[in-house]
Tab-separated table of C-alpha atoms in Angstrom:
chain	number	residue	atom	x	y	z
A	1162	MET	CA	85.835	-270.699	22.044
A	1163	LEU	CA	86.601	-271.718	18.592
A	1164	ARG	CA	90.248	-271.743	19.334
A	1165	LEU	CA	90.165	-273.279	22.485
A	1166	MET	CA	88.081	-275.793	20.235
A	1167	SER	CA	90.475	-276.467	18.055
A	1168	GLY	CA	92.786	-277.403	21.137
A	1169	ASP	CA	94.677	-273.795	21.590
A	1170	ALA	CA	95.050	-273.540	25.282
A	1171	THR	CA	96.679	-270.930	25.109
A	1172	VAL	CA	93.517	-268.492	24.398
A	1173	LEU	CA	92.527	-268.773	28.406
A	1174	ASN	CA	95.391	-266.674	29.290
A	1175	GLU	CA	95.021	-264.508	26.176
A	1176	SER	CA	91.367	-263.495	26.906
A	1177	VAL	CA	92.274	-262.858	31.102
A	1178	THR	CA	94.898	-260.818	30.075
A	1179	ALA	CA	92.367	-258.707	27.159
A	1180	MET	CA	89.855	-258.807	30.585
A	1181	PHE	CA	92.527	-256.736	32.538
A	1182	ASP	CA	94.031	-254.587	29.572
A	1183	SER	CA	90.585	-253.741	28.728
A	1184	ALA	CA	89.756	-251.988	31.830
A	1185	LYS	CA	93.334	-250.437	32.125
A	1186	LEU	CA	92.453	-249.129	28.493
A	1187	ALA	CA	88.907	-248.002	29.128
A	1188	ALA	CA	89.964	-246.028	31.950
A	1189	GLU	CA	92.820	-244.347	29.420
A	1190	ILE	CA	90.427	-243.330	26.599
A	1191	ALA	CA	88.050	-241.621	29.645
A	1192	LEU	CA	91.603	-239.318	31.167
A	1193	GLY	CA	92.378	-239.000	28.156
A	1194	LEU	CA	89.151	-237.456	26.953
A	1195	ILE	CA	88.925	-234.931	30.233
A	1196	GLY	CA	91.631	-232.296	29.044
A	1197	VAL	CA	89.831	-231.827	25.550
A	1198	LEU	CA	86.033	-232.349	26.802
A	1199	THR	CA	87.046	-229.358	29.564
A	1200	LEU	CA	88.311	-227.281	27.218
A	1201	TRP	CA	85.135	-227.746	24.614
A	1202	MET	CA	82.751	-227.557	26.833
A	1203	GLY	CA	84.400	-224.780	28.169
A	1204	LEU	CA	84.117	-223.130	24.772
A	1205	MET	CA	81.227	-224.536	23.575
A	1206	ARG	CA	79.275	-222.595	26.227
A	1207	LEU	CA	80.755	-218.812	25.255
A	1208	GLY	CA	79.649	-219.593	21.649
A	1209	GLU	CA	76.240	-220.259	22.952
A	1210	LYS	CA	76.123	-217.109	24.923
A	1211	ALA	CA	77.597	-215.199	22.621
A	1212	GLY	CA	75.077	-216.007	19.921
A	1213	VAL	CA	78.103	-217.895	17.325
A	1214	VAL	CA	76.643	-220.932	17.999
A	1215	ALA	CA	73.054	-220.023	16.524
A	1216	ALA	CA	74.309	-217.675	13.810
A	1217	ILE	CA	76.465	-221.020	12.641
A	1218	ALA	CA	73.161	-223.001	13.328
A	1219	TRP	CA	70.935	-220.875	11.073
A	1220	VAL	CA	72.880	-222.125	8.112
A	1221	PHE	CA	72.457	-225.874	7.828
A	1222	GLU	CA	68.864	-225.872	10.708
A	1223	PRO	CA	66.411	-226.136	7.025
A	1224	LEU	CA	68.418	-229.186	6.242
A	1225	LEU	CA	68.635	-230.424	9.927
A	1226	SER	CA	64.959	-229.170	10.660
A	1227	LYS	CA	64.041	-231.780	7.577
A	1228	LEU	CA	66.459	-234.980	8.667
A	1229	MET	CA	65.593	-234.684	12.437
A	1230	PRO	CA	61.953	-232.661	12.544
A	1231	GLU	CA	61.088	-233.935	16.078
A	1232	VAL	CA	64.111	-230.891	16.739
A	1233	PRO	CA	62.608	-227.742	17.319
A	1234	ARG	CA	63.387	-224.866	14.981
A	1235	GLY	CA	66.349	-222.586	16.897
A	1236	HIS	CA	67.066	-225.380	19.320
A	1237	PRO	CA	70.582	-225.197	20.353
A	1238	ALA	CA	71.515	-229.659	18.993
A	1239	TYR	CA	71.271	-227.902	15.232
A	1240	GLY	CA	74.498	-225.509	15.790
A	1241	SER	CA	76.261	-228.221	17.788
A	1242	VAL	CA	75.542	-230.502	15.440
A	1243	THR	CA	76.989	-228.468	12.564
A	1244	MET	CA	80.382	-227.767	13.959
A	1245	ASN	CA	80.705	-231.582	14.864
A	1246	LEU	CA	80.008	-232.443	11.576
A	1247	THR	CA	82.324	-229.597	9.798
A	1248	ALA	CA	84.997	-230.847	12.646
A	1249	ASN	CA	84.579	-234.448	11.034
A	1250	MET	CA	84.352	-233.693	7.202
A	1251	LEU	CA	87.802	-231.801	8.546
A	1252	GLY	CA	89.721	-234.359	10.495
A	1253	LEU	CA	89.596	-232.248	13.482
A	1254	ASP	CA	89.491	-235.185	15.570
A	1255	ASN	CA	90.299	-233.989	18.603
A	1256	ALA	CA	87.237	-230.945	18.521
A	1257	ALA	CA	85.337	-233.580	16.405
A	1258	THR	CA	84.453	-235.894	19.724
A	1259	PRO	CA	84.265	-233.265	22.373
A	1260	LEU	CA	81.974	-230.918	19.542
A	1261	GLY	CA	79.620	-234.866	19.207
A	1262	LEU	CA	79.073	-235.300	22.681
A	1263	LYS	CA	77.834	-231.992	23.448
A	1264	ALA	CA	75.336	-232.588	20.335
A	1265	MET	CA	74.656	-235.785	21.661
A	1266	ALA	CA	73.675	-234.086	24.973
A	1267	ASP	CA	71.597	-231.250	23.424
A	1268	LEU	CA	69.719	-233.888	21.334
A	1269	GLN	CA	69.189	-235.345	24.604
A	1270	SER	CA	67.185	-232.800	26.364
A	1271	LEU	CA	65.106	-233.100	23.813
A	1272	ASN	CA	64.409	-236.820	24.802
A	1273	PRO	CA	61.499	-237.865	26.768
A	1274	ASP	CA	62.782	-241.337	27.580
A	1275	LYS	CA	66.062	-240.821	29.102
A	1276	LYS	CA	67.653	-244.403	28.322
A	1277	THR	CA	65.713	-244.856	24.458
A	1278	ALA	CA	67.686	-243.227	21.473
A	1279	THR	CA	65.324	-240.700	19.652
A	1280	ASN	CA	65.085	-240.388	15.985
A	1281	ALA	CA	67.644	-237.419	15.735
A	1282	GLN	CA	70.437	-238.781	17.934
A	1283	ILE	CA	70.173	-242.522	15.770
A	1284	LEU	CA	70.481	-239.920	12.621
A	1285	PHE	CA	73.706	-237.618	13.455
A	1286	LEU	CA	75.223	-241.019	15.341
A	1287	VAL	CA	75.129	-242.764	11.788
A	1288	LEU	CA	76.373	-239.764	10.230
A	1289	ASN	CA	79.403	-240.031	12.758
A	1290	THR	CA	79.910	-244.247	12.487
A	1291	SER	CA	79.486	-243.461	8.239
A	1292	SER	CA	83.208	-240.985	8.557
A	1293	VAL	CA	82.398	-238.177	6.824
A	1294	THR	CA	85.717	-237.374	6.209
A	1295	LEU	CA	87.201	-234.754	3.076
A	1296	VAL	CA	90.847	-235.412	3.764
A	1297	PRO	CA	92.403	-238.444	5.553
A	1298	VAL	CA	95.614	-236.865	6.395
A	1299	THR	CA	96.696	-239.734	8.653
A	1300	VAL	CA	96.763	-242.226	6.305
A	1301	PHE	CA	98.383	-240.318	4.185
A	1302	LEU	CA	100.615	-240.155	6.541
A	1303	TYR	CA	101.223	-243.608	7.304
A	1304	ARG	CA	101.443	-244.445	3.408
A	1305	ALA	CA	104.752	-242.120	3.174
A	1306	GLN	CA	105.998	-243.494	5.767
A	1307	GLN	CA	105.824	-246.923	4.388
A	1308	GLY	CA	107.686	-246.251	1.414
A	1309	ALA	CA	104.587	-245.275	-1.113
A	1310	ALA	CA	105.306	-243.254	-4.365
A	1311	ASP	CA	102.659	-241.366	-4.199
A	1312	PRO	CA	101.401	-241.677	-0.712
A	1313	ALA	CA	98.438	-239.351	-1.780
A	1314	ASP	CA	97.216	-241.121	-4.938
A	1315	ILE	CA	94.044	-242.993	-2.896
A	1316	PHE	CA	93.032	-239.837	-2.134
A	1317	LEU	CA	89.344	-240.304	-4.659
A	1318	PRO	CA	88.951	-243.467	-3.431
A	1319	ILE	CA	88.882	-243.265	-0.180
A	1320	LEU	CA	86.536	-239.900	-0.713
A	1321	LEU	CA	84.177	-242.154	-3.139
A	1322	SER	CA	84.248	-244.611	-0.604
A	1323	THR	CA	83.462	-242.423	2.221
A	1324	LEU	CA	81.146	-240.875	0.135
A	1325	GLY	CA	78.920	-244.499	-0.439
A	1326	SER	CA	78.704	-245.131	3.759
A	1327	THR	CA	77.237	-242.142	3.929
A	1328	LEU	CA	74.869	-241.915	1.693
A	1329	ALA	CA	74.336	-245.343	2.594
A	1330	GLY	CA	73.616	-244.248	6.299
A	1331	LEU	CA	71.368	-241.685	5.200
A	1332	SER	CA	69.532	-243.337	3.308
A	1333	VAL	CA	68.857	-246.659	5.312
A	1334	VAL	CA	67.891	-244.149	8.812
A	1335	ALA	CA	65.781	-242.577	5.772
A	1336	LEU	CA	63.738	-245.435	5.589
A	1337	VAL	CA	63.740	-246.232	8.911
A	1338	GLN	CA	62.645	-242.716	10.118
A	1339	ARG	CA	60.356	-242.629	6.988
A	1340	ILE	CA	62.422	-239.530	6.598
A	1341	ARG	CA	61.717	-237.785	2.807
A	1342	LEU	CA	64.576	-237.259	1.320
A	1343	LEU	CA	63.005	-236.126	-1.761
A	1344	ASP	CA	62.448	-232.943	-0.628
A	1345	TRP	CA	63.602	-229.699	-2.511
A	1346	VAL	CA	64.973	-228.595	1.047
A	1347	VAL	CA	67.309	-231.597	1.227
A	1348	LEU	CA	67.712	-231.966	-2.589
A	1349	GLY	CA	68.905	-227.741	-2.508
A	1350	TYR	CA	71.591	-228.259	0.185
A	1351	GLY	CA	72.615	-231.520	-1.679
A	1352	ALA	CA	73.243	-230.045	-4.688
A	1353	ILE	CA	74.988	-227.278	-3.277
A	1354	LEU	CA	77.025	-229.656	-0.929
A	1355	LEU	CA	77.938	-231.937	-3.489
A	1356	GLY	CA	79.214	-229.143	-6.343
A	1357	GLY	CA	81.431	-227.252	-3.433
A	1358	LEU	CA	82.943	-230.925	-2.597
A	1359	SER	CA	83.600	-231.232	-6.491
A	1360	ALA	CA	85.194	-228.008	-6.340
A	1361	GLY	CA	87.509	-228.512	-3.714
A	1362	VAL	CA	88.291	-232.309	-5.030
A	1363	MET	CA	89.263	-231.130	-8.450
A	1364	TYR	CA	91.513	-228.276	-6.680
A	1365	LEU	CA	92.745	-230.558	-4.556
A	1366	LEU	CA	94.289	-233.215	-7.339
A	1367	THR	CA	95.714	-230.650	-9.052
A	1368	LEU	CA	98.203	-230.342	-5.872
A	1369	GLY	CA	100.937	-233.140	-4.778
A	1370	ALA	CA	100.795	-235.127	-1.701
A	1371	GLU	CA	102.379	-232.960	0.737
A	1372	ARG	CA	100.211	-230.137	-0.416
A	1373	ILE	CA	97.490	-232.067	0.243
A	1374	GLY	CA	98.250	-232.304	3.383
A	1375	GLU	CA	99.514	-229.070	4.277
A	1376	VAL	CA	96.336	-227.213	2.365
A	1377	SER	CA	94.125	-229.701	4.637
A	1378	ALA	CA	95.712	-228.490	7.593
A	1379	MET	CA	95.877	-225.036	6.992
A	1380	LEU	CA	92.400	-225.241	6.532
A	1381	GLY	CA	90.975	-227.018	9.508
A	1382	ASN	CA	93.078	-225.749	12.204
A	1383	GLY	CA	92.641	-221.775	10.372
A	1384	LEU	CA	88.702	-222.619	10.784
A	1385	LEU	CA	89.165	-223.908	14.322
A	1386	LEU	CA	90.892	-220.959	15.768
A	1387	GLY	CA	88.762	-218.901	13.950
A	1388	ILE	CA	85.782	-220.236	15.135
A	1389	ILE	CA	87.400	-219.716	18.846
A	1390	PHE	CA	88.179	-216.332	18.395
A	1391	ALA	CA	85.139	-215.333	17.292
A	1392	PHE	CA	83.615	-217.481	20.568
A	1393	VAL	CA	85.822	-215.133	22.985
A	1394	LEU	CA	85.807	-211.818	21.128
A	1395	VAL	CA	81.595	-211.695	20.175
A	1396	ALA	CA	81.435	-213.086	24.012
A	1397	LEU	CA	83.379	-209.613	25.094
A	1398	LEU	CA	81.016	-207.976	22.844
A	1399	ARG	CA	78.151	-208.825	24.522
A	1400	ARG	CA	79.810	-208.096	27.694
A	1401	VAL	CA	79.624	-212.147	28.236
A	1402	ALA	CA	80.980	-212.976	31.614
A	1403	VAL	CA	83.641	-215.214	29.793
A	1404	TYR	CA	85.703	-216.925	32.761
A	1405	ASP	CA	82.590	-218.257	34.998
A	1406	GLU	CA	81.008	-219.033	31.611
A	1407	PHE	CA	83.757	-220.941	30.572
A	1408	ILE	CA	84.100	-222.914	33.942
A	1409	GLU	CA	80.129	-223.583	33.981
A	1410	GLY	CA	80.717	-224.986	30.722
A	1411	ALA	CA	83.988	-227.032	31.808
A	1412	LYS	CA	82.665	-228.818	34.455
A	1413	SER	CA	79.983	-230.800	32.489
A	1414	GLY	CA	82.960	-231.626	30.472
A	1415	PHE	CA	84.776	-233.666	33.192
A	1416	GLU	CA	81.313	-234.897	34.630
A	1417	GLN	CA	81.215	-236.634	30.948
A	1418	SER	CA	84.465	-238.183	30.749
A	1419	VAL	CA	84.047	-239.639	34.613
A	1420	ARG	CA	80.254	-241.019	33.440
A	1421	LEU	CA	81.863	-243.039	29.951
A	1422	ILE	CA	84.254	-245.380	31.544
A	1423	PRO	CA	81.582	-248.214	32.023
A	1424	TYR	CA	80.540	-247.746	28.874
A	1425	LEU	CA	83.821	-248.010	27.698
A	1426	LEU	CA	84.849	-250.831	29.523
A	1427	ALA	CA	81.400	-253.495	28.365
A	1428	MET	CA	82.382	-251.910	24.725
A	1429	LEU	CA	86.495	-252.461	24.706
A	1430	LEU	CA	86.115	-256.194	26.783
A	1431	ALA	CA	83.073	-257.812	23.889
A	1432	ILE	CA	85.664	-256.424	21.505
A	1433	ALA	CA	89.114	-257.968	22.898
A	1434	LEU	CA	87.407	-261.879	24.108
A	1435	LEU	CA	85.734	-261.365	20.278
A	1436	ARG	CA	89.925	-261.357	18.896
A	1437	ALA	CA	90.883	-263.514	21.535
A	1438	SER	CA	88.494	-266.597	20.710
A	1439	GLY	CA	89.650	-266.040	16.775
A	1440	ALA	CA	85.694	-265.350	15.446
A	1441	LEU	CA	87.887	-263.028	12.821
A	1442	ASP	CA	89.876	-264.960	11.346
A	1443	TYR	CA	86.904	-267.749	11.890
A	1444	LEU	CA	85.183	-265.105	9.678
A	1445	LEU	CA	88.127	-264.620	7.236
A	1446	GLY	CA	88.201	-268.421	6.234
A	1447	VAL	CA	84.849	-268.306	5.638
A	1448	ILE	CA	84.663	-265.509	3.187
A	1449	ALA	CA	87.702	-266.565	1.743
A	1450	ALA	CA	85.977	-270.265	1.045
A	1451	LEU	CA	82.771	-268.801	-0.702
A	1452	VAL	CA	85.110	-266.344	-2.624
A	1453	SER	CA	87.073	-269.309	-3.825
A	1454	HIS	CA	83.804	-271.757	-4.482
A	1455	MET	CA	82.224	-269.015	-6.942
A	1456	GLY	CA	85.400	-268.168	-8.987
A	1457	MET	CA	85.632	-265.225	-8.253
A	1458	ASP	CA	88.959	-262.959	-8.037
A	1459	GLY	CA	89.830	-263.101	-4.187
A	1460	ARG	CA	92.595	-260.274	-3.797
A	1461	PHE	CA	90.217	-257.942	-1.898
A	1462	ILE	CA	90.727	-261.091	1.200
A	1463	ASP	CA	94.407	-259.095	1.617
A	1464	ALA	CA	92.853	-256.358	2.599
A	1465	LEU	CA	89.416	-257.682	5.149
A	1466	PRO	CA	91.580	-258.199	8.259
A	1467	THR	CA	91.355	-253.704	7.958
A	1468	ALA	CA	88.275	-253.772	7.094
A	1469	LEU	CA	86.211	-256.199	9.768
A	1470	MET	CA	88.417	-254.991	12.155
A	1471	LYS	CA	87.464	-250.828	11.718
A	1472	PRO	CA	83.789	-251.032	13.341
A	1473	LEU	CA	85.399	-252.756	16.686
A	1474	SER	CA	88.684	-251.083	17.382
A	1475	GLY	CA	90.401	-248.247	15.405
A	1476	SER	CA	94.323	-248.861	16.935
A	1477	GLY	CA	93.721	-252.899	15.664
A	1478	ALA	CA	92.261	-251.970	11.659
A	1479	ARG	CA	95.381	-249.494	12.068
A	1480	ALA	CA	97.730	-251.978	12.481
A	1481	MET	CA	96.206	-254.255	10.190
A	1482	MET	CA	96.853	-252.043	7.823
A	1483	LEU	CA	100.640	-251.627	8.310
A	1484	GLU	CA	101.088	-255.398	8.724
A	1485	THR	CA	99.027	-255.651	5.045
A	1486	MET	CA	101.512	-252.936	3.888
A	1487	ALA	CA	104.572	-254.956	4.923
A	1488	HIS	CA	103.745	-257.429	3.977
A	1489	TYR	CA	102.390	-257.144	0.551
A	1490	GLY	CA	104.121	-254.080	-0.610
A	1491	VAL	CA	102.090	-250.193	0.022
A	1492	ASP	CA	101.592	-249.838	-3.283
A	1493	SER	CA	99.823	-253.101	-3.618
A	1494	PHE	CA	96.396	-253.959	-4.623
A	1495	ALA	CA	95.871	-254.825	-0.810
A	1496	GLY	CA	98.079	-252.803	0.724
A	1497	ARG	CA	96.359	-249.745	-1.029
A	1498	LEU	CA	92.740	-251.396	-0.589
A	1499	ALA	CA	93.677	-251.402	3.566
A	1500	ALA	CA	94.444	-247.864	3.292
A	1501	ILE	CA	91.224	-247.274	1.924
A	1502	PHE	CA	89.532	-248.750	4.398
A	1503	GLN	CA	91.171	-247.181	7.071
A	1504	GLY	CA	90.240	-244.027	5.550
A	1505	SER	CA	86.608	-244.864	4.436
A	1506	THR	CA	85.419	-246.345	7.602
A	1507	GLU	CA	84.794	-245.789	11.295
A	1508	THR	CA	85.025	-247.072	14.984
A	1509	THR	CA	81.329	-248.150	15.042
A	1510	PHE	CA	81.098	-249.174	18.286
A	1511	TYR	CA	83.321	-247.366	20.590
A	1512	VAL	CA	81.213	-244.088	18.624
A	1513	LEU	CA	78.175	-246.274	20.308
A	1514	ALA	CA	79.963	-246.778	23.725
A	1515	VAL	CA	81.459	-243.538	24.081
A	1516	TYR	CA	77.766	-241.033	22.400
A	1517	PHE	CA	75.686	-243.215	23.791
A	1518	GLY	CA	77.599	-243.556	27.235
A	1519	ALA	CA	78.207	-239.867	27.871
A	1520	VAL	CA	74.256	-239.279	27.929
A	1521	GLY	CA	73.460	-242.586	29.757
A	1522	ILE	CA	71.257	-244.283	26.629
A	1523	ARG	CA	71.416	-247.898	26.956
A	1524	ASN	CA	68.008	-248.923	23.955
A	1525	GLY	CA	69.621	-247.424	20.576
A	1526	ARG	CA	67.145	-249.087	18.659
A	1527	HIS	CA	68.073	-249.162	14.693
A	1528	ALA	CA	71.443	-246.950	15.686
A	1529	LEU	CA	73.631	-250.064	15.969
A	1530	ALA	CA	71.746	-252.133	12.245
A	1531	CYS	CA	72.266	-247.998	10.567
A	1532	GLY	CA	75.960	-248.306	11.541
A	1533	LEU	CA	76.737	-251.594	10.422
A	1534	PHE	CA	75.370	-251.037	7.106
A	1535	ALA	CA	77.212	-248.083	6.277
A	1536	ASP	CA	80.281	-249.828	7.029
A	1537	LEU	CA	78.911	-252.647	5.011
A	1538	ALA	CA	78.310	-250.524	2.443
A	1539	GLY	CA	81.835	-248.823	2.503
A	1540	ILE	CA	83.426	-251.688	2.780
A	1541	CYS	CA	81.914	-252.830	-0.564
A	1542	THR	CA	81.739	-249.543	-2.635
A	1543	ALA	CA	86.033	-249.054	-1.640
A	1544	ILE	CA	86.910	-252.928	-3.196
A	1545	VAL	CA	84.896	-251.606	-6.095
A	1546	VAL	CA	86.500	-248.669	-6.280
A	1547	CYS	CA	89.968	-249.833	-6.126
A	1548	TYR	CA	88.717	-252.232	-8.482
A	1549	TRP	CA	88.560	-249.980	-11.099
A	1550	PHE	CA	91.433	-247.805	-9.968
A	1551	TYR	CA	93.501	-250.225	-9.622
A	1552	GLY	CA	92.993	-253.801	-10.683
């Protein structure tokens, strides 16, 4: 509408094209998930029958029971939530999404109103949208391809930014849902997690860019293969019907993939039309005018297209990041900040559409607002950290 009002009639053609492209993309994404969802749903079924998921859940159940008080102790949701968050932290995207869908389905089994999100589902979703990732290897790879002097020199800024978005997301959900974070159990787990994180960061900072990627990949893939091996081995030792249980679990993966298409289409269509209308460009112009009027340093504005696009589209944000790197230089202030945005924020609208769509939730309540607040906190933290390190 904005471009049409300014006399640009090509927006009509672009909007129609975007509609059909969105329909095609929704089907492609859903079909692409079929294989990985059927695999992981089958494996999770084995893990549950063998008792391995319950053992994993036992480690973090005291913490999660404080954050999700309506989930009863011993429920399978604790295991699937723990595994999803672990996969996210290690950057295992292929495993994180199916594990997240399994966790959402487990939480949905406790939902008295199947169309409305529960507090536990909202908290879980916001933790996903806050992008808890320890080592964003893909961002390092893009920087290396663009000729960065040290592709991993943004490692610490990304970690600080994603930590800021996660803490902000957790805090705002706790405020809305009246969850007590100043609890000895929560603080104890927080101290242990932050201590382990700090130790891991100190070790990784002693490595070069290539070694960081190698260690991260080895740790993540090794842990993933270890879990799969444990599922199958323990199931065999406990005389579980491995083949039958795997097939039974895999069936639900196929059903979920097909069920996602309408929700994905609605989300992708809205994003495509928003981009075609020129609304993002208009918002960027307003921000630039405000910053100029206030006499502030406006170098961060050159990287903002990546930040504004990331909650809407991962591929769109990646294209914006690469464009910023190519135009301003991969090691420029804008190039580094765009990479930090890419590594420390998440595609919030996509996550909402996929996770809620998989279980048929239509009323997300405060999930979107809390998720976008976490995104905003991550963006603001990234800007501050980038000026701190490179300003």
